[in-house]
Amino acid sequence: MKRTGLIPFAISALVLLLTALYVFPRLRMTSDVQLLLPPAADREALAVISQVADSELARLMVIAVGAPDRATAARASRELEQELRNEPRVIKQLESLDAGPRSGSDRAIYEAYYPRRLAFFTETEAEVAAATSDEGLRAAARRLKEQLAQPLSTLVTQIAPGDPTLSFTRLFERVQASQGDAVTLHEGRFVARDEPWAVMFLRTKARAFDSQAQAPVLAGIQDAFERVNARFDGQLHMKQSGANRFAVRMEKAISEDLSRVSTLSVVGLGLLLFLLFRSGWLLLVATIPLGAGMLVGLAVTTAVYGSVHGVTLAFGASLLGVALDYVEHLYCHHAVAPSPEGPAGTLRGLAPALITGAVTTLIGFVALGGSGFRGLQEVALFSSTGLIAALVTTFSMLPFVLPRGQSEVALRTRIVGWLARLFEALQAQRTRLWILPALALVFSAVGLSRAHLSDDMMLGQLDPALLAEDKHVRALVARFEESRFVLAAGSDEQAALKANDAVAELLGRAVARGELGGYNSVAKLLPSQAHQEAVDRAARRALGDGKALLTAFEAEGFRADAFEPFLHALKADPPPALEYAELLDSPLGLLLRSQRVTLSDRVGFVSMLRDVKDPQALARAVSAIPGAKLIDQRSQLKAAYLAYQLRTFQLLLAGAAGVLLLLALRYRDLRKTLAAFLPSVLGAVVTVAMLSMLGHGIDLVAMAALLMVISMGVDYGVFLVDASESKGERAIALLSVFMAATTTVLGFGLLALSQHPMLRVIGLTAWVGMTACALLAPTTLVLLASPSPSPNHNAEAKS
Amino acid sequence: MSARVLACLLCLAFAQPGFLAAQPSVEQAKAEPVRELSQLMAAFSRMQGLEARFVEEKRLGMLARPLSSEGRLYFARPGLLLRRVEQPQASEVIITPQELRVKDANGEQRIDLASRPDVRPFVESLTWLLAGDGKALAGVYKLEFTPPQAAGPWQLTLTPKAEPLAHLIAHIRIVGQGLAVSEIQVREKGGDETVTRITSANPARKFTASELSSLFGVKLKPSRK
């Protein structure tokens, strides 16, 4: 018999080939956590959070090597550094590795600051007057004399003739203090102050979330450590901290999840197809719409976003699993009651139900895209374009490759018989079927009483051990809060530094009042140009020709002629103000870079905080400074997530309304519309109740999955409504619903076993939801208990 | 910073116990004639611990009058040294094989010696002195020993051979009689001078474990009885 559909098949195959040629050279996977950050009302705060997550700070890893004592830890640190510098996988991405102080730091500080000592005469312009008063100068002279009496006086005698008030020495101490007090030195190596851990700071060239670049680095570090540990008889242990570890772990988890879900789904589907159709060819054919959907989804997502997130691929692939339902419906109808016109004819008969199912699902996807949440938008784009492609290829390609007839399979015949009898029995007993929705409602009432929203971002749930290790290492090296900092931003660097000066002044006062435990700001190292010039000007004006200073120092026993270099500096032109770029190449550059962020159109500097007593009061005080803001990452992200939950809930309602409208248009009968629609809504409610009873809060991702449950679960209702209209094909429809439910529940069940927290939530929600929808599908029959079908209904049944 | 550390180390290195009294008792040591540097070096290595009083005078170009201070020195093996100023203002400088600690009214500062390769040789010169290793010492300084004339004192003059020490220090002169050191002069390039005089010494000082901990801040076994 002549095969039909060659031309549509060939055209589709050509389009898919071209799509593949477009996709594969450009395909770039990402596990970037930034995509999982929501945009929100406070866009600047979240932009900063996002920038910090992608800044130099994020590219910094801390490697801690624990040993029985500090001396061993220091030795191990030295050996590990050497191993790391010889490890090709590390060297390829190594920007810097610091395990001890860099040589030349002191010299660099001297050269940058000593010529500008008058610009750093005091910390603020206001302090100049007191420092240059008679009493202030006498006090400075006494301090200098005390210093000269110390064993370390030789340094002082080098500096004091040009800097009698020792402003450079104070600045040097500020610089030292700004490098933190949690890490100290032992035998030339950085070690934790309170524990026998050597610490190393490794910065990579690649972005922290470039997991493909970061994975070899982490493997190289591990191997290098194991080689060193073997030389120390296994008495060392290593802990690490770094955003790259989470990125690599996430990608690994997604990759393993995808691999497991896809492999087991294919095995499950293959088994089912073999049992019901005894055909391997059908399994191959089933992959056409699925593959086409994936390919088009990847192409469109890559074209729009430039990359595809791992979560998109995993979630989207699971959603595209719905495309298998179309194939299964086609197989069942074609096997049990094939059209005389062949597969194309069978498909034409199924078209209204398939298209209705696809459109209801698309409504859900489109609603998901309206969330404005970058991660969900990507999933929506991938899934909706993929679904359309899957549906189109089902119609354009499958008729050509499906065999015209299929052999009889005893098991399939028996199942069809059982389902037909079951359907008859259910219809006969449909008044008793009320027990199903009644039970569901009781269960929902109990479960919903425990329902609560969850604002957990899930980012830390991936691997609690990894998170705990990260926290421990951070605690070893820094005593500043991780999630709270002050941003001082401006249109350019100087404007940002000016705001930062004001922030530092405010934070200094807060520390003095005991409202803040401490802070770390670049203002101590790099005040704005205006600030430096103001202090320099004020100091020169107050000191004049230096006679007052000489008088004060003479009164304390100094010889006036000792300070000629200082008098000379007072007369000389002030040097240009110290700028950010000048310090970048110095050892202080590393410190400065980690506290500077580039916003879309502005520059900002970040001040780290410790022990904030009253965050709200501090936030209010900081916000009074133009360009400054207290950023509380945790609370701001939580607020943003909650805002998005509300929006996603609205979308859930809108999506459900869209599906209802579509069904109403399709059936033009309220009873049938509700019969097809309500079981899926009830399924979603039962899902919320079940998750609540299991102790899960309903978060943004679960809400998105619920939308999918309604839009996909409604398909069972649609097929049951259609089946109840058409007695001849009722059993076939039931068989296809049975198959679709089995494969869908299997797919989402496997996704629920994911390691990745987001995929796990999606999988669990969708699995519970689709199972509930399948189990509650007979409710459709209860709702269909109408004595007289409408005229429209008859017309529909014929179609 | 380098200069600061260097200065501190120099003061300590040449006021260290081997020079002060490398012998069982000061009186006996004074009586023993010293004719050669090697004889002095050999005696240094035999001492296990020491406590001495000192008086220091700093003559600085910046100041119209010299600055005076007094206090105690403690030494224990291996290379632990404490210089404690008692008058006019309390301060401490402690050297261990790993670090230098400076304590005064403003707090404590620690300097890790291994992170300062520019400084470390000078710390090691302490060890050379204690070990009586004149050859190693001669690698850093030009040594000039002047034997005693009649019953007078001998002099050992150390002149730094290279930077950065040579940039700061003109010479260090140690004056003694027999095996006992009586004075250390540190002459800086700029003309400033520090003179430390030893007024009394116990070259047979033994330290208990708790003394080692409280004086030097280290946990070590006490010196042998």
PDB file of N, CA, C and O in Angstrom, chain A residues 78 101 106 144-155 157-158 160-161 172-173 185-189 556-559 562-563, chain B residues 1-4 7-8 11 58 60-65 67 83 89 91 93 98 102 104 106 109 112 114-116 167-168 188 192:
ATOM      1  N   ARG A  78      52.381  25.243  52.346  1.00  0.00           N
ATOM      2  CA  ARG A  78      53.497  25.520  51.438  1.00  0.00           C
ATOM      3  C   ARG A  78      53.565  24.456  50.342  1.00  0.00           C
ATOM      4  O   ARG A  78      53.707  24.750  49.163  1.00  0.00           O
ATOM      5  N   PRO A 101      51.609  36.499  52.856  1.00  0.00           N
ATOM      6  CA  PRO A 101      51.690  37.883  52.375  1.00  0.00           C
ATOM      7  C   PRO A 101      52.614  38.013  51.167  1.00  0.00           C
ATOM      8  O   PRO A 101      53.618  37.316  51.072  1.00  0.00           O
ATOM      9  N   ASP A 106      54.595  46.231  51.798  1.00  0.00           N
ATOM     10  CA  ASP A 106      54.927  47.408  52.605  1.00  0.00           C
ATOM     11  C   ASP A 106      55.472  48.530  51.729  1.00  0.00           C
ATOM     12  O   ASP A 106      55.134  49.694  51.892  1.00  0.00           O
ATOM     13  N   LEU A 144      55.114  60.896  69.609  1.00  0.00           N
ATOM     14  CA  LEU A 144      56.347  60.607  68.871  1.00  0.00           C
ATOM     15  C   LEU A 144      57.476  60.231  69.835  1.00  0.00           C
ATOM     16  O   LEU A 144      58.238  59.285  69.582  1.00  0.00           O
ATOM     17  N   LYS A 145      57.539  60.937  70.942  1.00  0.00           N
ATOM     18  CA  LYS A 145      58.595  60.659  71.908  1.00  0.00           C
ATOM     19  C   LYS A 145      58.431  59.245  72.485  1.00  0.00           C
ATOM     20  O   LYS A 145      59.422  58.514  72.655  1.00  0.00           O
ATOM     21  N   GLU A 146      57.193  58.896  72.752  1.00  0.00           N
ATOM     22  CA  GLU A 146      56.941  57.530  73.247  1.00  0.00           C
ATOM     23  C   GLU A 146      57.393  56.496  72.219  1.00  0.00           C
ATOM     24  O   GLU A 146      57.978  55.474  72.559  1.00  0.00           O
ATOM     25  N   GLN A 147      57.115  56.776  70.979  1.00  0.00           N
ATOM     26  CA  GLN A 147      57.517  55.839  69.913  1.00  0.00           C
ATOM     27  C   GLN A 147      59.042  55.726  69.824  1.00  0.00           C
ATOM     28  O   GLN A 147      59.586  54.658  69.608  1.00  0.00           O
ATOM     29  N   LEU A 148      59.687  56.838  70.005  1.00  0.00           N
ATOM     30  CA  LEU A 148      61.154  56.823  69.913  1.00  0.00           C
ATOM     31  C   LEU A 148      61.781  56.048  71.066  1.00  0.00           C
ATOM     32  O   LEU A 148      62.898  55.540  70.943  1.00  0.00           O
ATOM     33  N   ALA A 149      61.062  55.956  72.156  1.00  0.00           N
ATOM     34  CA  ALA A 149      61.594  55.212  73.300  1.00  0.00           C
ATOM     35  C   ALA A 149      61.460  53.705  73.090  1.00  0.00           C
ATOM     36  O   ALA A 149      62.079  52.909  73.808  1.00  0.00           O
ATOM     37  N   GLN A 150      60.668  53.301  72.110  1.00  0.00           N
ATOM     38  CA  GLN A 150      60.428  51.878  71.879  1.00  0.00           C
ATOM     39  C   GLN A 150      61.610  51.235  71.149  1.00  0.00           C
ATOM     40  O   GLN A 150      62.383  51.925  70.472  1.00  0.00           O
ATOM     41  N   PRO A 151      61.722  49.921  71.266  1.00  0.00           N
ATOM     42  CA  PRO A 151      62.818  49.246  70.551  1.00  0.00           C
ATOM     43  C   PRO A 151      62.719  49.414  69.039  1.00  0.00           C
ATOM     44  O   PRO A 151      63.701  49.280  68.334  1.00  0.00           O
ATOM     45  N   LEU A 152      61.493  49.674  68.551  1.00  0.00           N
ATOM     46  CA  LEU A 152      61.328  49.790  67.098  1.00  0.00           C
ATOM     47  C   LEU A 152      61.525  51.225  66.618  1.00  0.00           C
ATOM     48  O   LEU A 152      61.018  51.609  65.575  1.00  0.00           O
ATOM     49  N   SER A 153      62.235  52.015  67.365  1.00  0.00           N
ATOM     50  CA  SER A 153      62.318  53.440  67.061  1.00  0.00           C
ATOM     51  C   SER A 153      63.048  53.740  65.757  1.00  0.00           C
ATOM     52  O   SER A 153      62.898  54.812  65.198  1.00  0.00           O
ATOM     53  N   THR A 154      63.816  52.780  65.255  1.00  0.00           N
ATOM     54  CA  THR A 154      64.572  53.078  64.042  1.00  0.00           C
ATOM     55  C   THR A 154      63.641  53.399  62.880  1.00  0.00           C
ATOM     56  O   THR A 154      63.933  54.297  62.092  1.00  0.00           O
ATOM     57  N   LEU A 155      62.516  52.695  62.813  1.00  0.00           N
ATOM     58  CA  LEU A 155      61.556  53.027  61.754  1.00  0.00           C
ATOM     59  C   LEU A 155      61.047  54.452  61.962  1.00  0.00           C
ATOM     60  O   LEU A 155      60.952  55.236  61.016  1.00  0.00           O
ATOM     61  N   THR A 157      62.391  56.918  63.401  1.00  0.00           N
ATOM     62  CA  THR A 157      63.373  57.965  63.085  1.00  0.00           C
ATOM     63  C   THR A 157      63.528  58.142  61.570  1.00  0.00           C
ATOM     64  O   THR A 157      63.953  59.190  61.113  1.00  0.00           O
ATOM     65  N   GLN A 158      63.170  57.124  60.804  1.00  0.00           N
ATOM     66  CA  GLN A 158      63.207  57.259  59.346  1.00  0.00           C
ATOM     67  C   GLN A 158      62.045  58.114  58.846  1.00  0.00           C
ATOM     68  O   GLN A 158      62.179  58.856  57.889  1.00  0.00           O
ATOM     69  N   ALA A 160      59.734  60.093  60.930  1.00  0.00           N
ATOM     70  CA  ALA A 160      59.303  61.266  61.697  1.00  0.00           C
ATOM     71  C   ALA A 160      59.787  62.618  61.163  1.00  0.00           C
ATOM     72  O   ALA A 160      59.018  63.583  61.191  1.00  0.00           O
ATOM     73  N   PRO A 161      60.995  62.739  60.644  1.00  0.00           N
ATOM     74  CA  PRO A 161      61.400  64.070  60.159  1.00  0.00           C
ATOM     75  C   PRO A 161      60.454  64.611  59.085  1.00  0.00           C
ATOM     76  O   PRO A 161      60.235  65.812  59.005  1.00  0.00           O
ATOM     77  N   PHE A 172      49.051  53.342  57.956  1.00  0.00           N
ATOM     78  CA  PHE A 172      49.579  51.990  57.772  1.00  0.00           C
ATOM     79  C   PHE A 172      48.838  51.012  58.687  1.00  0.00           C
ATOM     80  O   PHE A 172      48.470  49.910  58.288  1.00  0.00           O
ATOM     81  N   GLU A 173      48.597  51.460  59.906  1.00  0.00           N
ATOM     82  CA  GLU A 173      47.874  50.584  60.846  1.00  0.00           C
ATOM     83  C   GLU A 173      46.435  50.372  60.395  1.00  0.00           C
ATOM     84  O   GLU A 173      45.883  49.286  60.540  1.00  0.00           O
ATOM     85  N   LEU A 185      49.418  35.048  60.705  1.00  0.00           N
ATOM     86  CA  LEU A 185      50.508  34.412  59.968  1.00  0.00           C
ATOM     87  C   LEU A 185      51.259  33.440  60.857  1.00  0.00           C
ATOM     88  O   LEU A 185      51.436  33.683  62.056  1.00  0.00           O
ATOM     89  N   HIS A 186      51.683  32.361  60.267  1.00  0.00           N
ATOM     90  CA  HIS A 186      52.562  31.442  60.977  1.00  0.00           C
ATOM     91  C   HIS A 186      53.560  30.904  59.959  1.00  0.00           C
ATOM     92  O   HIS A 186      53.179  30.297  58.959  1.00  0.00           O
ATOM     93  N   GLU A 187      54.810  31.134  60.225  1.00  0.00           N
ATOM     94  CA  GLU A 187      55.882  30.715  59.334  1.00  0.00           C
ATOM     95  C   GLU A 187      55.610  31.142  57.895  1.00  0.00           C
ATOM     96  O   GLU A 187      55.766  30.371  56.954  1.00  0.00           O
ATOM     97  N   GLY A 188      55.145  32.361  57.771  1.00  0.00           N
ATOM     98  CA  GLY A 188      54.959  32.917  56.438  1.00  0.00           C
ATOM     99  C   GLY A 188      53.706  32.462  55.726  1.00  0.00           C
ATOM    100  O   GLY A 188      53.551  32.735  54.537  1.00  0.00           O
ATOM    101  N   ARG A 189      52.834  31.791  56.429  1.00  0.00           N
ATOM    102  CA  ARG A 189      51.607  31.309  55.794  1.00  0.00           C
ATOM    103  C   ARG A 189      50.401  31.880  56.521  1.00  0.00           C
ATOM    104  O   ARG A 189      50.439  32.095  57.741  1.00  0.00           O
ATOM    105  N   GLU A 556      58.432  69.811  73.843  1.00  0.00           N
ATOM    106  CA  GLU A 556      58.451  68.421  74.321  1.00  0.00           C
ATOM    107  C   GLU A 556      59.845  67.807  74.199  1.00  0.00           C
ATOM    108  O   GLU A 556      60.015  66.591  74.300  1.00  0.00           O
ATOM    109  N   GLY A 557      60.836  68.624  73.922  1.00  0.00           N
ATOM    110  CA  GLY A 557      62.210  68.134  73.932  1.00  0.00           C
ATOM    111  C   GLY A 557      62.792  67.807  72.569  1.00  0.00           C
ATOM    112  O   GLY A 557      63.870  67.219  72.473  1.00  0.00           O
ATOM    113  N   PHE A 558      62.106  68.169  71.496  1.00  0.00           N
ATOM    114  CA  PHE A 558      62.628  67.889  70.148  1.00  0.00           C
ATOM    115  C   PHE A 558      63.467  69.057  69.660  1.00  0.00           C
ATOM    116  O   PHE A 558      63.282  70.197  70.107  1.00  0.00           O
ATOM    117  N   ARG A 559      64.338  68.782  68.717  1.00  0.00           N
ATOM    118  CA  ARG A 559      65.135  69.838  68.087  1.00  0.00           C
ATOM    119  C   ARG A 559      64.386  70.319  66.838  1.00  0.00           C
ATOM    120  O   ARG A 559      63.941  69.505  66.023  1.00  0.00           O
ATOM    121  N   ALA A 562      65.187  69.205  63.217  1.00  0.00           N
ATOM    122  CA  ALA A 562      64.988  67.799  62.819  1.00  0.00           C
ATOM    123  C   ALA A 562      63.857  67.644  61.802  1.00  0.00           C
ATOM    124  O   ALA A 562      63.764  66.624  61.119  1.00  0.00           O
ATOM    125  N   PHE A 563      62.987  68.661  61.713  1.00  0.00           N
ATOM    126  CA  PHE A 563      61.773  68.484  60.894  1.00  0.00           C
ATOM    127  C   PHE A 563      61.799  69.283  59.587  1.00  0.00           C
ATOM    128  O   PHE A 563      60.751  69.608  59.032  1.00  0.00           O
TER     129      PHE A 563
ATOM    130  N   MET B   1      58.537  49.182  57.338  1.00  0.00           N
ATOM    131  CA  MET B   1      58.268  47.986  58.140  1.00  0.00           C
ATOM    132  C   MET B   1      59.528  47.145  58.295  1.00  0.00           C
ATOM    133  O   MET B   1      59.862  46.687  59.368  1.00  0.00           O
ATOM    134  N   SER B   2      60.255  46.994  57.181  1.00  0.00           N
ATOM    135  CA  SER B   2      61.486  46.214  57.246  1.00  0.00           C
ATOM    136  C   SER B   2      62.441  46.840  58.228  1.00  0.00           C
ATOM    137  O   SER B   2      63.049  46.181  59.064  1.00  0.00           O
ATOM    138  N   ALA B   3      62.555  48.150  58.128  1.00  0.00           N
ATOM    139  CA  ALA B   3      63.476  48.860  58.997  1.00  0.00           C
ATOM    140  C   ALA B   3      63.055  48.706  60.446  1.00  0.00           C
ATOM    141  O   ALA B   3      63.882  48.530  61.339  1.00  0.00           O
ATOM    142  N   ARG B   4      61.746  48.734  60.655  1.00  0.00           N
ATOM    143  CA  ARG B   4      61.215  48.628  61.999  1.00  0.00           C
ATOM    144  C   ARG B   4      61.603  47.282  62.615  1.00  0.00           C
ATOM    145  O   ARG B   4      62.074  47.202  63.741  1.00  0.00           O
ATOM    146  N   ALA B   7      65.441  47.013  63.121  1.00  0.00           N
ATOM    147  CA  ALA B   7      65.939  47.752  64.273  1.00  0.00           C
ATOM    148  C   ALA B   7      65.695  46.976  65.552  1.00  0.00           C
ATOM    149  O   ALA B   7      66.559  46.864  66.415  1.00  0.00           O
ATOM    150  N   CYS B   8      64.520  46.439  65.628  1.00  0.00           N
ATOM    151  CA  CYS B   8      64.150  45.677  66.815  1.00  0.00           C
ATOM    152  C   CYS B   8      65.054  44.465  66.983  1.00  0.00           C
ATOM    153  O   CYS B   8      65.575  44.184  68.061  1.00  0.00           O
ATOM    154  N   CYS B  11      68.622  45.367  68.070  1.00  0.00           N
ATOM    155  CA  CYS B  11      68.728  45.682  69.489  1.00  0.00           C
ATOM    156  C   CYS B  11      68.773  44.407  70.305  1.00  0.00           C
ATOM    157  O   CYS B  11      69.524  44.277  71.274  1.00  0.00           O
ATOM    158  N   LYS B  58      69.357  56.176  74.676  1.00  0.00           N
ATOM    159  CA  LYS B  58      69.248  56.440  73.239  1.00  0.00           C
ATOM    160  C   LYS B  58      69.622  57.881  72.983  1.00  0.00           C
ATOM    161  O   LYS B  58      69.012  58.794  73.560  1.00  0.00           O
ATOM    162  N   LEU B  60      69.390  60.371  70.191  1.00  0.00           N
ATOM    163  CA  LEU B  60      68.763  60.560  68.880  1.00  0.00           C
ATOM    164  C   LEU B  60      68.927  61.993  68.415  1.00  0.00           C
ATOM    165  O   LEU B  60      68.751  62.931  69.208  1.00  0.00           O
ATOM    166  N   GLY B  61      69.183  62.122  67.128  1.00  0.00           N
ATOM    167  CA  GLY B  61      69.382  63.451  66.558  1.00  0.00           C
ATOM    168  C   GLY B  61      68.151  64.333  66.675  1.00  0.00           C
ATOM    169  O   GLY B  61      68.261  65.559  66.712  1.00  0.00           O
ATOM    170  N   MET B  62      66.996  63.744  66.751  1.00  0.00           N
ATOM    171  CA  MET B  62      65.761  64.527  66.814  1.00  0.00           C
ATOM    172  C   MET B  62      65.540  65.134  68.192  1.00  0.00           C
ATOM    173  O   MET B  62      64.773  66.090  68.327  1.00  0.00           O
ATOM    174  N   LEU B  63      66.145  64.528  69.191  1.00  0.00           N
ATOM    175  CA  LEU B  63      65.858  64.952  70.554  1.00  0.00           C
ATOM    176  C   LEU B  63      67.019  65.740  71.155  1.00  0.00           C
ATOM    177  O   LEU B  63      68.196  65.418  70.917  1.00  0.00           O
ATOM    178  N   ALA B  64      66.662  66.732  71.938  1.00  0.00           N
ATOM    179  CA  ALA B  64      67.687  67.567  72.569  1.00  0.00           C
ATOM    180  C   ALA B  64      68.430  66.782  73.650  1.00  0.00           C
ATOM    181  O   ALA B  64      69.612  66.996  73.879  1.00  0.00           O
ATOM    182  N   ARG B  65      67.714  65.894  74.347  1.00  0.00           N
ATOM    183  CA  ARG B  65      68.340  65.104  75.424  1.00  0.00           C
ATOM    184  C   ARG B  65      68.163  63.609  75.140  1.00  0.00           C
ATOM    185  O   ARG B  65      67.165  63.211  74.521  1.00  0.00           O
ATOM    186  N   LEU B  67      67.232  59.630  75.625  1.00  0.00           N
ATOM    187  CA  LEU B  67      66.108  58.920  76.264  1.00  0.00           C
ATOM    188  C   LEU B  67      66.686  57.737  77.025  1.00  0.00           C
ATOM    189  O   LEU B  67      67.506  56.987  76.483  1.00  0.00           O
ATOM    190  N   ARG B  83      62.695  41.025  75.945  1.00  0.00           N
ATOM    191  CA  ARG B  83      63.269  42.280  76.421  1.00  0.00           C
ATOM    192  C   ARG B  83      62.119  43.067  77.037  1.00  0.00           C
ATOM    193  O   ARG B  83      61.212  43.517  76.345  1.00  0.00           O
ATOM    194  N   GLN B  89      58.351  53.632  80.592  1.00  0.00           N
ATOM    195  CA  GLN B  89      57.056  53.095  80.166  1.00  0.00           C
ATOM    196  C   GLN B  89      57.218  51.631  79.829  1.00  0.00           C
ATOM    197  O   GLN B  89      58.170  51.253  79.123  1.00  0.00           O
ATOM    198  N   SER B  91      57.055  48.080  78.229  1.00  0.00           N
ATOM    199  CA  SER B  91      56.873  47.495  76.896  1.00  0.00           C
ATOM    200  C   SER B  91      57.644  46.177  76.846  1.00  0.00           C
ATOM    201  O   SER B  91      58.525  45.942  77.686  1.00  0.00           O
ATOM    202  N   VAL B  93      59.349  43.129  74.057  1.00  0.00           N
ATOM    203  CA  VAL B  93      59.617  42.575  72.729  1.00  0.00           C
ATOM    204  C   VAL B  93      60.008  41.125  72.939  1.00  0.00           C
ATOM    205  O   VAL B  93      60.886  40.828  73.757  1.00  0.00           O
ATOM    206  N   GLN B  98      59.663  31.551  65.440  1.00  0.00           N
ATOM    207  CA  GLN B  98      58.679  31.820  64.382  1.00  0.00           C
ATOM    208  C   GLN B  98      58.332  33.293  64.229  1.00  0.00           C
ATOM    209  O   GLN B  98      58.022  33.745  63.134  1.00  0.00           O
ATOM    210  N   VAL B 102      55.585  42.455  69.682  1.00  0.00           N
ATOM    211  CA  VAL B 102      55.870  43.722  70.344  1.00  0.00           C
ATOM    212  C   VAL B 102      54.630  44.128  71.119  1.00  0.00           C
ATOM    213  O   VAL B 102      53.540  44.214  70.554  1.00  0.00           O
ATOM    214  N   ASP B 104      53.011  46.964  73.821  1.00  0.00           N
ATOM    215  CA  ASP B 104      53.159  48.210  74.581  1.00  0.00           C
ATOM    216  C   ASP B 104      51.762  48.699  74.934  1.00  0.00           C
ATOM    217  O   ASP B 104      50.788  47.951  74.788  1.00  0.00           O
ATOM    218  N   ASN B 106      49.838  50.479  73.461  1.00  0.00           N
ATOM    219  CA  ASN B 106      48.910  50.532  72.321  1.00  0.00           C
ATOM    220  C   ASN B 106      48.411  49.161  71.891  1.00  0.00           C
ATOM    221  O   ASN B 106      47.602  49.046  70.994  1.00  0.00           O
ATOM    222  N   GLN B 109      51.645  43.641  68.610  1.00  0.00           N
ATOM    223  CA  GLN B 109      51.846  43.451  67.176  1.00  0.00           C
ATOM    224  C   GLN B 109      52.686  42.200  66.981  1.00  0.00           C
ATOM    225  O   GLN B 109      53.682  42.002  67.686  1.00  0.00           O
ATOM    226  N   ASP B 112      55.328  37.758  61.667  1.00  0.00           N
ATOM    227  CA  ASP B 112      55.720  36.398  61.327  1.00  0.00           C
ATOM    228  C   ASP B 112      57.056  36.448  60.586  1.00  0.00           C
ATOM    229  O   ASP B 112      57.164  37.072  59.534  1.00  0.00           O
ATOM    230  N   ALA B 114      58.817  34.117  59.096  1.00  0.00           N
ATOM    231  CA  ALA B 114      58.961  33.365  57.848  1.00  0.00           C
ATOM    232  C   ALA B 114      58.428  34.142  56.656  1.00  0.00           C
ATOM    233  O   ALA B 114      58.803  33.891  55.517  1.00  0.00           O
ATOM    234  N   SER B 115      57.513  35.073  56.953  1.00  0.00           N
ATOM    235  CA  SER B 115      56.970  35.851  55.837  1.00  0.00           C
ATOM    236  C   SER B 115      57.879  37.024  55.487  1.00  0.00           C
ATOM    237  O   SER B 115      57.563  37.806  54.612  1.00  0.00           O
ATOM    238  N   ARG B 116      58.972  37.150  56.199  1.00  0.00           N
ATOM    239  CA  ARG B 116      59.894  38.250  55.949  1.00  0.00           C
ATOM    240  C   ARG B 116      61.274  37.707  55.607  1.00  0.00           C
ATOM    241  O   ARG B 116      62.184  37.715  56.439  1.00  0.00           O
ATOM    242  N   HIS B 167      72.172  49.699  55.225  1.00  0.00           N
ATOM    243  CA  HIS B 167      71.550  50.998  54.990  1.00  0.00           C
ATOM    244  C   HIS B 167      71.222  51.705  56.323  1.00  0.00           C
ATOM    245  O   HIS B 167      71.212  52.932  56.401  1.00  0.00           O
ATOM    246  N   LEU B 168      70.956  50.910  57.326  1.00  0.00           N
ATOM    247  CA  LEU B 168      70.517  51.475  58.599  1.00  0.00           C
ATOM    248  C   LEU B 168      71.617  51.541  59.654  1.00  0.00           C
ATOM    249  O   LEU B 168      71.661  52.467  60.452  1.00  0.00           O
ATOM    250  N   GLU B 188      73.662  53.903  64.360  1.00  0.00           N
ATOM    251  CA  GLU B 188      72.905  53.938  63.103  1.00  0.00           C
ATOM    252  C   GLU B 188      73.604  54.832  62.092  1.00  0.00           C
ATOM    253  O   GLU B 188      74.420  55.682  62.460  1.00  0.00           O
ATOM    254  N   ASP B 192      72.325  58.343  64.989  1.00  0.00           N
ATOM    255  CA  ASP B 192      71.687  57.967  66.256  1.00  0.00           C
ATOM    256  C   ASP B 192      72.445  56.786  66.865  1.00  0.00           C
ATOM    257  O   ASP B 192      72.996  55.929  66.139  1.00  0.00           O
TER     258      ASP B 192
END
